[in-house]
Amino acid sequence: MPVITNIEDLKRIYERRVPRMFYDYCESGSWTEQTFRENTSDFDKLRLRQRVAVDMSGRSTASQMIGQDVAMPVALAPVGLTGMQHADGEIKAARAARDFGVPFTLSTMSINSIEDVAEATGAPFWFQLYTMRDADYVSRLIQRAKDAKCSALVITLDLQILGQRHKDLKNGLSAPPKLTPKTIANLATKWAWGIEMLRAKRREFGNIVGHVDGISDASSLGAWTAEQFDQTLDWNKIARLKEQWGGKVILKGILDAEDAKMALKVGADAIVVSNHGGRQLDGALSSIAMLPAILDAVGDQVEVHLDSGIRSGQDVLKALALGAKGTFIGRAFIYGLGAMGQQGVTKALEVIHRELDTTMALCGETQVTNLGRHNLLIPQDFGGHWQD
Ligand SMILES: Cc1cc2nc3c(=O)[nH]c(=O)nc-3n(C[C@H](O)[C@H](O)[C@H](O)COP(=O)(O)O)c2cc1C
């Protein structure tokens, strides 16, 4: 067993173990991937203030997200096709999150269904909703999430149409993979993945297949999105969905202060400052660069979370110190899952927790809830200088 000290170590094992099609699906941004790259590199621009001679005993990373206790404010983000990265991937990731004490978010485009995850974990999780043209299907999906006792609905707003990711088109991304000479050649080198996948509970989109009629090709993410996603989604519809759900609502994919104010108006319990991990609007600024302006606009009235680009506990600390109350990780936990299943997700969480805890101590803080801008050195032009 190799010694794993950081998220990059998990990524290297992940790349070796998982079929290329699914590695590329995870490790891509849209078009030129500028936003994807800057999501991570912009964290480096924020620097930390070292403080000394502070009693660093009794540290705690515990806090709350939307009123729920968390061992650290780091949730697992909704990731479509997680069950293709590792057999029963959603169940394994949800169990790792439950045991660690952080929230797990199940994607609409998951392989394991809402019911699979509820049954296998016995603990509440969050459900991420993509809105579809078929309003009946959306109502049934919301009802299924209620029946499964999901404790929050995460409505994703930045993917009504798919940002183009070149590799997915070239690879013919599908779940399960279609057998072509190219995929067969690659799958032949991933036998451990394949053997486990043969035993998996599911290999198709568990929330969709068997729950909707008349789809031309449910295995293709691109075709399904183009045909089924509701391009007419607007704030009125969001308000109606919130009403239909009746519980905690998190609006995900906010990257602009004006949209953050609209989210506030419809009564969101939290927003996630996110550009979908650089997978949608290439050319948009990174989430961390947009965070200060959004916090200035709504930070004292709604809980603000952040994702996109987090690869370490230091990144988590920087987002929290800027003022976010919570964070989500996408790829960081997928690397762990693909590398080592449930154990790998736990490893990813442990790595991030250790980095967060140690960095907090070296910044002279003992409670994650006391982090603030006083812990950071923020470049004067951090958000960029742009014309009105
Ligand atoms: C492979 C992959 C699939 C994703 N699928 C979904 C999804 O189904 N629903 C959703 O709201 N976000 C989805 N996202 C976006 C994540 O929830 C999250 O916003 C993003 O991964 C954060 O960036 P990070 O990967 O740099 O942490 C996906 C991201 C990746 C990498």
Short mmCIF file of C-alpha atoms and ligand atoms in Angstrom, two decimals:
data_model
loop_
_atom_site.label_atom_id
_atom_site.label_comp_id
_atom_site.label_asym_id
_atom_site.label_seq_id
_atom_site.Cartn_x
_atom_site.Cartn_y
_atom_site.Cartn_z
CA MET A 1 0.00 0.00 0.00
CA PRO A 2 1.58 3.34 -1.04
CA VAL A 3 1.87 6.10 1.56
CA ILE A 4 -0.80 8.66 0.79
CA THR A 5 -0.06 12.14 2.07
CA ASN A 6 -2.11 14.37 -0.20
CA ILE A 7 -4.98 14.42 -2.70
CA GLU A 8 -2.56 14.31 -5.63
CA ASP A 9 -1.39 10.84 -4.47
CA LEU A 10 -4.98 9.58 -4.72
CA LYS A 11 -5.33 11.12 -8.17
CA ARG A 12 -2.31 9.21 -9.47
CA ILE A 13 -3.77 5.87 -8.31
CA TYR A 14 -7.19 6.87 -9.62
CA GLU A 15 -5.81 7.57 -13.09
CA ARG A 16 -4.23 4.12 -13.26
CA ARG A 17 -7.29 2.26 -12.01
CA VAL A 18 -10.32 3.76 -13.74
CA PRO A 19 -11.21 3.51 -17.46
CA ARG A 20 -10.02 6.52 -19.43
CA MET A 21 -13.54 7.58 -20.38
CA PHE A 22 -14.48 8.17 -16.73
CA TYR A 23 -11.14 9.67 -15.75
CA ASP A 24 -11.48 12.17 -18.60
CA TYR A 25 -15.10 12.89 -17.64
CA CYS A 26 -13.93 13.88 -14.17
CA GLU A 27 -10.72 15.61 -15.06
CA SER A 28 -12.08 17.98 -17.71
CA GLY A 29 -13.35 21.50 -17.86
CA SER A 30 -15.32 22.98 -20.72
CA TRP A 31 -13.68 24.34 -23.91
CA THR A 32 -10.21 25.82 -23.18
CA GLU A 33 -10.41 24.80 -19.48
CA GLN A 34 -9.30 28.29 -18.38
CA THR A 35 -11.88 28.43 -15.58
CA PHE A 36 -11.11 24.84 -14.57
CA ARG A 37 -7.40 25.73 -14.21
CA GLU A 38 -7.98 29.04 -12.43
CA ASN A 39 -10.34 27.43 -9.91
CA THR A 40 -7.28 25.79 -8.38
CA SER A 41 -4.53 28.31 -9.18
CA ASP A 42 -6.46 31.28 -7.72
CA PHE A 43 -6.34 29.68 -4.27
CA ASP A 44 -2.54 30.11 -4.43
CA LYS A 45 -2.94 33.89 -4.66
CA LEU A 46 -4.39 34.01 -1.15
CA ARG A 47 -1.66 33.81 1.46
CA LEU A 48 -1.82 32.89 5.13
CA ARG A 49 -0.78 34.90 8.18
CA GLN A 50 1.45 32.90 10.47
CA ARG A 51 0.83 33.59 14.16
CA VAL A 52 2.82 32.14 17.06
CA ALA A 53 2.72 31.64 20.83
CA VAL A 54 -0.99 30.91 20.82
CA ASP A 55 -2.16 27.93 22.91
CA MET A 56 -3.14 25.54 20.14
CA SER A 57 -4.58 22.78 22.27
CA GLY A 58 -8.28 21.91 22.19
CA ARG A 59 -8.67 22.57 18.48
CA SER A 60 -11.91 21.79 16.70
CA THR A 61 -12.96 21.79 13.06
CA ALA A 62 -16.58 21.07 14.01
CA SER A 63 -19.19 23.48 12.79
CA GLN A 64 -22.61 23.56 11.14
CA MET A 65 -23.92 23.69 7.57
CA ILE A 66 -27.60 24.70 7.19
CA GLY A 67 -28.03 24.03 10.90
CA GLN A 68 -26.67 20.47 10.73
CA ASP A 69 -23.64 19.49 12.79
CA VAL A 70 -20.59 18.64 10.69
CA ALA A 71 -17.19 17.31 11.76
CA MET A 72 -15.72 19.90 9.40
CA PRO A 73 -17.54 22.21 6.99
CA VAL A 74 -16.73 20.11 3.92
CA ALA A 75 -19.60 18.34 2.12
CA LEU A 76 -19.29 15.85 -0.71
CA ALA A 77 -20.56 17.57 -3.86
CA PRO A 78 -23.07 15.92 -6.20
CA VAL A 79 -21.14 14.11 -8.92
CA GLY A 80 -22.92 12.41 -11.80
CA LEU A 81 -21.85 8.87 -12.72
CA THR A 82 -20.05 8.37 -9.40
CA GLY A 83 -21.01 4.70 -9.63
CA MET A 84 -18.92 4.42 -12.80
CA GLN A 85 -15.78 5.61 -11.00
CA HIS A 86 -16.11 2.65 -8.65
CA ALA A 87 -18.75 -0.07 -8.33
CA ASP A 88 -21.59 1.17 -6.07
CA GLY A 89 -19.70 4.44 -5.84
CA GLU A 90 -22.53 6.54 -4.43
CA ILE A 91 -23.22 4.04 -1.64
CA LYS A 92 -19.53 3.88 -0.75
CA ALA A 93 -19.03 7.64 -0.78
CA ALA A 94 -22.21 8.17 1.27
CA ARG A 95 -21.05 5.65 3.87
CA ALA A 96 -17.62 7.30 4.11
CA ALA A 97 -19.26 10.71 4.56
CA ARG A 98 -21.67 9.38 7.19
CA ASP A 99 -18.85 7.77 9.19
CA PHE A 100 -16.75 10.93 9.00
CA GLY A 101 -19.62 13.20 9.96
CA VAL A 102 -19.90 15.31 6.81
CA PRO A 103 -22.85 15.69 4.38
CA PHE A 104 -23.11 13.59 1.22
CA THR A 105 -25.00 14.96 -1.78
CA LEU A 106 -26.50 12.51 -4.26
CA SER A 107 -26.71 13.71 -7.87
CA THR A 108 -29.84 13.30 -9.99
CA MET A 109 -27.44 11.72 -12.52
CA SER A 110 -26.17 9.10 -10.10
CA ILE A 111 -25.84 5.38 -10.78
CA ASN A 112 -27.12 4.20 -7.38
CA SER A 113 -30.64 5.49 -6.87
CA ILE A 114 -32.01 7.63 -4.05
CA GLU A 115 -33.54 4.49 -2.53
CA ASP A 116 -30.28 2.49 -2.82
CA VAL A 117 -28.35 5.12 -0.88
CA ALA A 118 -31.06 5.58 1.76
CA GLU A 119 -31.24 1.84 2.36
CA ALA A 120 -27.47 1.33 2.44
CA THR A 121 -26.58 4.22 4.74
CA GLY A 122 -29.61 4.63 6.99
CA ALA A 123 -28.54 8.25 7.49
CA PRO A 124 -29.97 11.44 5.98
CA PHE A 125 -28.19 12.81 2.94
CA TRP A 126 -28.76 15.73 0.57
CA PHE A 127 -30.34 15.29 -2.84
CA GLN A 128 -29.27 17.38 -5.83
CA LEU A 129 -31.97 18.18 -8.34
CA TYR A 130 -31.64 18.87 -12.03
CA THR A 131 -34.94 20.14 -13.33
CA MET A 132 -36.40 18.34 -16.32
CA ARG A 133 -39.02 19.30 -18.86
CA ASP A 134 -41.20 16.46 -17.58
CA ALA A 135 -42.78 18.17 -14.55
CA ASP A 136 -44.36 14.89 -13.39
CA TYR A 137 -40.99 13.22 -13.30
CA VAL A 138 -39.56 16.14 -11.27
CA SER A 139 -42.47 15.89 -8.82
CA ARG A 140 -41.91 12.17 -8.44
CA LEU A 141 -38.19 12.71 -7.93
CA ILE A 142 -38.85 15.28 -5.21
CA GLN A 143 -41.31 12.91 -3.56
CA ARG A 144 -38.75 10.07 -3.70
CA ALA A 145 -36.18 12.32 -2.00
CA LYS A 146 -38.75 13.19 0.69
CA ASP A 147 -39.63 9.53 1.20
CA ALA A 148 -35.92 8.76 1.57
CA LYS A 149 -35.74 11.44 4.32
CA CYS A 150 -33.18 13.57 2.49
CA SER A 151 -32.40 16.51 4.73
CA ALA A 152 -31.83 19.15 2.03
CA LEU A 153 -32.60 19.73 -1.63
CA VAL A 154 -29.68 21.13 -3.59
CA ILE A 155 -30.99 22.71 -6.80
CA THR A 156 -28.30 23.14 -9.42
CA LEU A 157 -28.79 26.26 -11.52
CA ASP A 158 -25.76 26.33 -13.80
CA LEU A 159 -26.50 23.36 -16.03
CA GLN A 160 -29.65 23.70 -18.06
CA ILE A 161 -27.52 23.13 -21.12
CA LEU A 162 -24.23 21.26 -21.14
CA GLY A 163 -20.93 23.17 -21.48
CA GLN A 164 -18.93 21.33 -24.12
CA ARG A 165 -16.18 19.09 -22.82
CA HIS A 166 -14.24 17.92 -25.82
CA LYS A 167 -12.99 14.63 -24.41
CA ASP A 168 -16.46 13.35 -23.48
CA LEU A 169 -17.58 13.75 -27.08
CA LYS A 170 -14.45 12.12 -28.44
CA ASN A 171 -14.65 9.26 -25.93
CA GLY A 172 -18.38 8.68 -26.54
CA LEU A 173 -19.03 8.94 -22.77
CA SER A 174 -21.88 6.68 -21.65
CA ALA A 175 -22.99 4.61 -18.66
CA PRO A 176 -22.34 1.74 -18.98
CA PRO A 177 -19.52 2.26 -21.53
CA LYS A 178 -20.39 1.21 -25.06
CA LEU A 179 -18.08 -1.49 -26.30
CA THR A 180 -16.00 -0.16 -29.18
CA PRO A 181 -12.47 -1.32 -30.13
CA LYS A 182 -11.07 1.73 -28.28
CA THR A 183 -13.04 1.17 -25.04
CA ILE A 184 -12.41 -2.58 -25.10
CA ALA A 185 -8.65 -1.97 -25.44
CA ASN A 186 -8.73 0.40 -22.48
CA LEU A 187 -11.07 -1.72 -20.31
CA ALA A 188 -8.73 -4.68 -20.80
CA THR A 189 -6.12 -2.80 -18.76
CA LYS A 190 -8.59 -2.00 -15.95
CA TRP A 191 -9.55 -5.50 -14.88
CA ALA A 192 -9.86 -4.76 -11.14
CA TRP A 193 -12.37 -2.01 -11.93
CA GLY A 194 -14.21 -4.36 -14.30
CA ILE A 195 -14.48 -7.29 -11.90
CA GLU A 196 -15.98 -5.08 -9.22
CA MET A 197 -18.28 -3.46 -11.74
CA LEU A 198 -19.68 -6.86 -12.74
CA ARG A 199 -20.82 -7.28 -9.13
CA ALA A 200 -22.22 -3.73 -8.83
CA LYS A 201 -25.85 -3.20 -7.89
CA ARG A 202 -26.32 -0.97 -10.94
CA ARG A 203 -24.54 0.19 -14.08
CA GLU A 204 -27.15 2.63 -15.39
CA PHE A 205 -28.62 5.92 -14.18
CA GLY A 206 -30.54 4.65 -11.15
CA ASN A 207 -32.80 7.69 -10.71
CA ILE A 208 -33.86 7.62 -14.34
CA VAL A 209 -33.91 4.17 -15.89
CA GLY A 210 -37.24 2.57 -15.05
CA HIS A 211 -38.69 5.89 -13.86
CA VAL A 212 -39.18 7.70 -17.19
CA ASP A 213 -40.61 6.61 -20.54
CA GLY A 214 -39.65 7.56 -24.04
CA ILE A 215 -35.99 8.51 -23.77
CA SER A 216 -34.02 7.76 -26.91
CA ASP A 217 -30.78 6.89 -25.13
CA ALA A 218 -30.66 6.98 -21.33
CA SER A 219 -27.02 5.85 -21.27
CA SER A 220 -25.70 9.02 -22.89
CA LEU A 221 -25.36 11.97 -20.57
CA GLY A 222 -25.11 14.41 -23.47
CA ALA A 223 -28.24 13.13 -25.24
CA TRP A 224 -30.27 12.95 -22.02
CA THR A 225 -29.31 16.50 -21.00
CA ALA A 226 -30.12 17.97 -24.41
CA GLU A 227 -33.49 16.21 -24.57
CA GLN A 228 -34.71 16.37 -21.01
CA PHE A 229 -33.25 19.29 -19.04
CA ASP A 230 -35.61 22.23 -18.57
CA GLN A 231 -34.16 25.21 -20.37
CA THR A 232 -37.03 27.40 -19.17
CA LEU A 233 -35.99 27.21 -15.51
CA ASP A 234 -36.25 30.68 -13.95
CA TRP A 235 -36.63 32.22 -10.48
CA ASN A 236 -40.40 31.69 -10.44
CA LYS A 237 -39.95 28.00 -11.07
CA ILE A 238 -37.23 27.84 -8.42
CA ALA A 239 -39.63 29.40 -5.90
CA ARG A 240 -42.26 26.77 -6.81
CA LEU A 241 -39.75 23.92 -6.41
CA LYS A 242 -38.82 25.28 -3.00
CA GLU A 243 -42.46 25.28 -2.00
CA GLN A 244 -42.98 21.75 -3.33
CA TRP A 245 -39.99 20.51 -1.34
CA GLY A 246 -40.94 22.26 1.90
CA GLY A 247 -37.58 21.68 3.58
CA LYS A 248 -34.08 23.16 3.46
CA VAL A 249 -33.01 24.36 0.02
CA ILE A 250 -29.48 25.04 -1.19
CA LEU A 251 -29.09 26.83 -4.53
CA LYS A 252 -25.94 25.70 -6.30
CA GLY A 253 -24.12 27.39 -9.14
CA ILE A 254 -24.30 31.06 -8.10
CA LEU A 255 -21.33 33.06 -9.40
CA ASP A 256 -22.67 36.60 -9.50
CA ALA A 257 -23.76 39.01 -6.77
CA GLU A 258 -27.00 39.83 -8.63
CA ASP A 259 -27.97 36.13 -8.76
CA ALA A 260 -27.03 35.79 -5.10
CA LYS A 261 -29.54 38.55 -4.31
CA MET A 262 -32.22 36.70 -6.31
CA ALA A 263 -31.44 33.52 -4.38
CA LEU A 264 -31.95 35.47 -1.19
CA LYS A 265 -35.31 36.72 -2.46
CA VAL A 266 -36.63 33.22 -3.13
CA GLY A 267 -35.63 32.27 0.42
CA ALA A 268 -32.71 29.89 -0.13
CA ASP A 269 -31.28 28.47 3.10
CA ALA A 270 -27.82 28.53 1.54
CA ILE A 271 -26.15 29.22 -1.79
CA VAL A 272 -23.13 27.51 -3.27
CA VAL A 273 -20.76 29.85 -5.05
CA SER A 274 -19.78 27.51 -7.86
CA ASN A 275 -18.96 27.32 -11.54
CA HIS A 276 -19.55 23.56 -11.60
CA GLY A 277 -15.83 22.87 -11.27
CA GLY A 278 -15.06 24.78 -14.49
CA ARG A 279 -17.27 22.43 -16.51
CA GLN A 280 -19.88 24.91 -17.70
CA LEU A 281 -19.11 28.55 -18.62
CA ASP A 282 -15.45 28.55 -19.57
CA GLY A 283 -14.10 32.10 -19.21
CA ALA A 284 -16.03 32.74 -15.99
CA LEU A 285 -13.90 33.72 -13.00
CA SER A 286 -12.95 31.14 -10.41
CA SER A 287 -15.33 30.59 -7.50
CA ILE A 288 -12.78 31.74 -4.93
CA ALA A 289 -12.19 35.00 -6.86
CA MET A 290 -15.95 35.69 -6.96
CA LEU A 291 -16.56 34.79 -3.32
CA PRO A 292 -15.70 38.19 -1.70
CA ALA A 293 -18.11 40.18 -3.89
CA ILE A 294 -20.93 37.69 -3.26
CA LEU A 295 -20.28 37.72 0.47
CA ASP A 296 -20.32 41.51 0.46
CA ALA A 297 -23.71 41.42 -1.30
CA VAL A 298 -25.53 38.75 0.74
CA GLY A 299 -23.15 37.19 3.28
CA ASP A 300 -24.92 38.57 6.32
CA GLN A 301 -28.34 37.34 5.14
CA VAL A 302 -27.84 33.84 3.75
CA GLU A 303 -25.38 31.05 4.38
CA VAL A 304 -22.74 31.08 1.66
CA HIS A 305 -20.89 27.92 0.67
CA LEU A 306 -18.22 27.47 -1.99
CA ASP A 307 -16.97 24.79 -4.31
CA SER A 308 -14.76 24.47 -7.39
CA GLY A 309 -11.02 24.00 -7.11
CA ILE A 310 -10.65 22.69 -3.54
CA ARG A 311 -7.83 20.17 -3.42
CA SER A 312 -6.59 20.59 0.16
CA GLY A 313 -7.51 21.57 3.69
CA GLN A 314 -5.60 24.80 3.10
CA ASP A 315 -8.03 25.63 0.27
CA VAL A 316 -10.93 24.92 2.64
CA LEU A 317 -9.38 27.20 5.25
CA LYS A 318 -8.97 30.02 2.72
CA ALA A 319 -12.63 29.82 1.66
CA LEU A 320 -13.78 29.82 5.29
CA ALA A 321 -11.43 32.65 6.24
CA LEU A 322 -12.86 34.75 3.41
CA GLY A 323 -16.29 34.19 4.96
CA ALA A 324 -17.84 31.03 3.48
CA LYS A 325 -19.69 28.94 6.08
CA GLY A 326 -19.15 25.69 4.22
CA THR A 327 -17.41 24.09 1.28
CA PHE A 328 -17.99 21.18 -1.10
CA ILE A 329 -15.43 18.91 -2.72
CA GLY A 330 -16.04 17.16 -6.04
CA ARG A 331 -12.95 15.77 -7.71
CA ALA A 332 -10.98 15.49 -4.45
CA PHE A 333 -13.30 12.73 -3.20
CA ILE A 334 -13.75 11.14 -6.64
CA TYR A 335 -9.96 10.60 -6.85
CA GLY A 336 -10.15 8.75 -3.54
CA LEU A 337 -13.19 6.72 -4.57
CA GLY A 338 -11.70 5.68 -7.91
CA ALA A 339 -8.39 4.85 -6.26
CA MET A 340 -9.61 2.83 -3.27
CA GLY A 341 -13.40 2.77 -2.98
CA GLN A 342 -14.94 3.75 0.36
CA GLN A 343 -11.54 3.65 2.06
CA GLY A 344 -10.26 6.13 -0.50
CA VAL A 345 -13.06 8.61 0.20
CA THR A 346 -12.28 8.32 3.90
CA LYS A 347 -8.62 8.89 3.06
CA ALA A 348 -9.45 12.03 1.07
CA LEU A 349 -11.49 13.37 4.00
CA GLU A 350 -8.70 12.52 6.46
CA VAL A 351 -6.09 14.26 4.32
CA ILE A 352 -8.23 17.39 4.04
CA HIS A 353 -9.08 17.34 7.72
CA ARG A 354 -5.44 17.05 8.78
CA GLU A 355 -4.38 19.88 6.47
CA LEU A 356 -7.21 22.08 7.74
CA ASP A 357 -6.46 21.35 11.39
CA THR A 358 -2.69 21.87 11.15
CA THR A 359 -2.99 25.01 9.04
CA MET A 360 -5.52 26.42 11.48
CA ALA A 361 -3.09 25.83 14.34
CA LEU A 362 -0.19 27.47 12.49
CA CYS A 363 -2.43 30.47 11.80
CA GLY A 364 -2.97 30.76 15.55
CA GLU A 365 -6.59 29.61 15.58
CA THR A 366 -8.15 26.77 17.53
CA GLN A 367 -11.76 26.87 16.26
CA VAL A 368 -12.70 26.64 12.62
CA THR A 369 -15.65 28.91 13.39
CA ASN A 370 -13.26 31.73 14.39
CA LEU A 371 -11.43 31.85 11.07
CA GLY A 372 -11.73 35.19 9.32
CA ARG A 373 -10.12 37.61 6.92
CA HIS A 374 -7.59 38.43 9.67
CA ASN A 375 -5.99 35.04 8.88
CA LEU A 376 -5.34 35.95 5.24
CA LEU A 377 -3.17 38.20 3.12
CA ILE A 378 -5.45 39.08 0.21
CA PRO A 379 -3.93 40.70 -2.88
CA GLN A 380 -5.51 44.09 -3.56
CA ASP A 381 -6.69 43.03 -7.01
CA PHE A 382 -7.84 39.54 -5.94
CA GLY A 383 -11.27 39.74 -7.61
CA GLY A 384 -9.72 41.51 -10.62
CA HIS A 385 -10.37 45.05 -11.80
CA TRP A 386 -13.11 45.05 -14.38
CA GLN A 387 -14.95 47.84 -16.13
CA ASP A 388 -18.52 48.51 -14.97
C1 LIG B 1 -17.31 14.31 -12.82
C2 LIG B 1 -18.19 15.41 -12.27
C3 LIG B 1 -19.57 15.26 -12.33
C4 LIG B 1 -20.40 16.24 -11.79
N1 LIG B 1 -21.76 16.05 -11.78
C5 LIG B 1 -22.56 16.95 -11.16
C6 LIG B 1 -23.95 16.70 -11.02
O1 LIG B 1 -24.46 15.68 -11.43
N2 LIG B 1 -24.70 17.66 -10.41
C7 LIG B 1 -24.16 18.83 -9.93
O2 LIG B 1 -24.87 19.67 -9.39
N3 LIG B 1 -22.83 19.06 -10.03
C8 LIG B 1 -22.03 18.14 -10.63
N4 LIG B 1 -20.68 18.38 -10.69
C9 LIG B 1 -20.13 19.58 -10.08
C10 LIG B 1 -19.77 19.33 -8.61
O3 LIG B 1 -20.93 19.18 -7.83
C11 LIG B 1 -18.94 20.47 -8.03
O4 LIG B 1 -19.60 21.69 -8.27
C12 LIG B 1 -17.55 20.53 -8.62
O5 LIG B 1 -17.01 19.26 -8.79
C13 LIG B 1 -16.64 21.33 -7.69
O6 LIG B 1 -15.37 21.45 -8.23
P1 LIG B 1 -14.13 20.51 -7.83
O7 LIG B 1 -14.33 19.23 -8.57
O8 LIG B 1 -12.97 21.28 -8.33
O9 LIG B 1 -14.18 20.31 -6.33
C14 LIG B 1 -19.83 17.41 -11.23
C15 LIG B 1 -18.44 17.54 -11.18
C16 LIG B 1 -17.62 16.55 -11.68
C17 LIG B 1 -16.13 16.72 -11.57
#
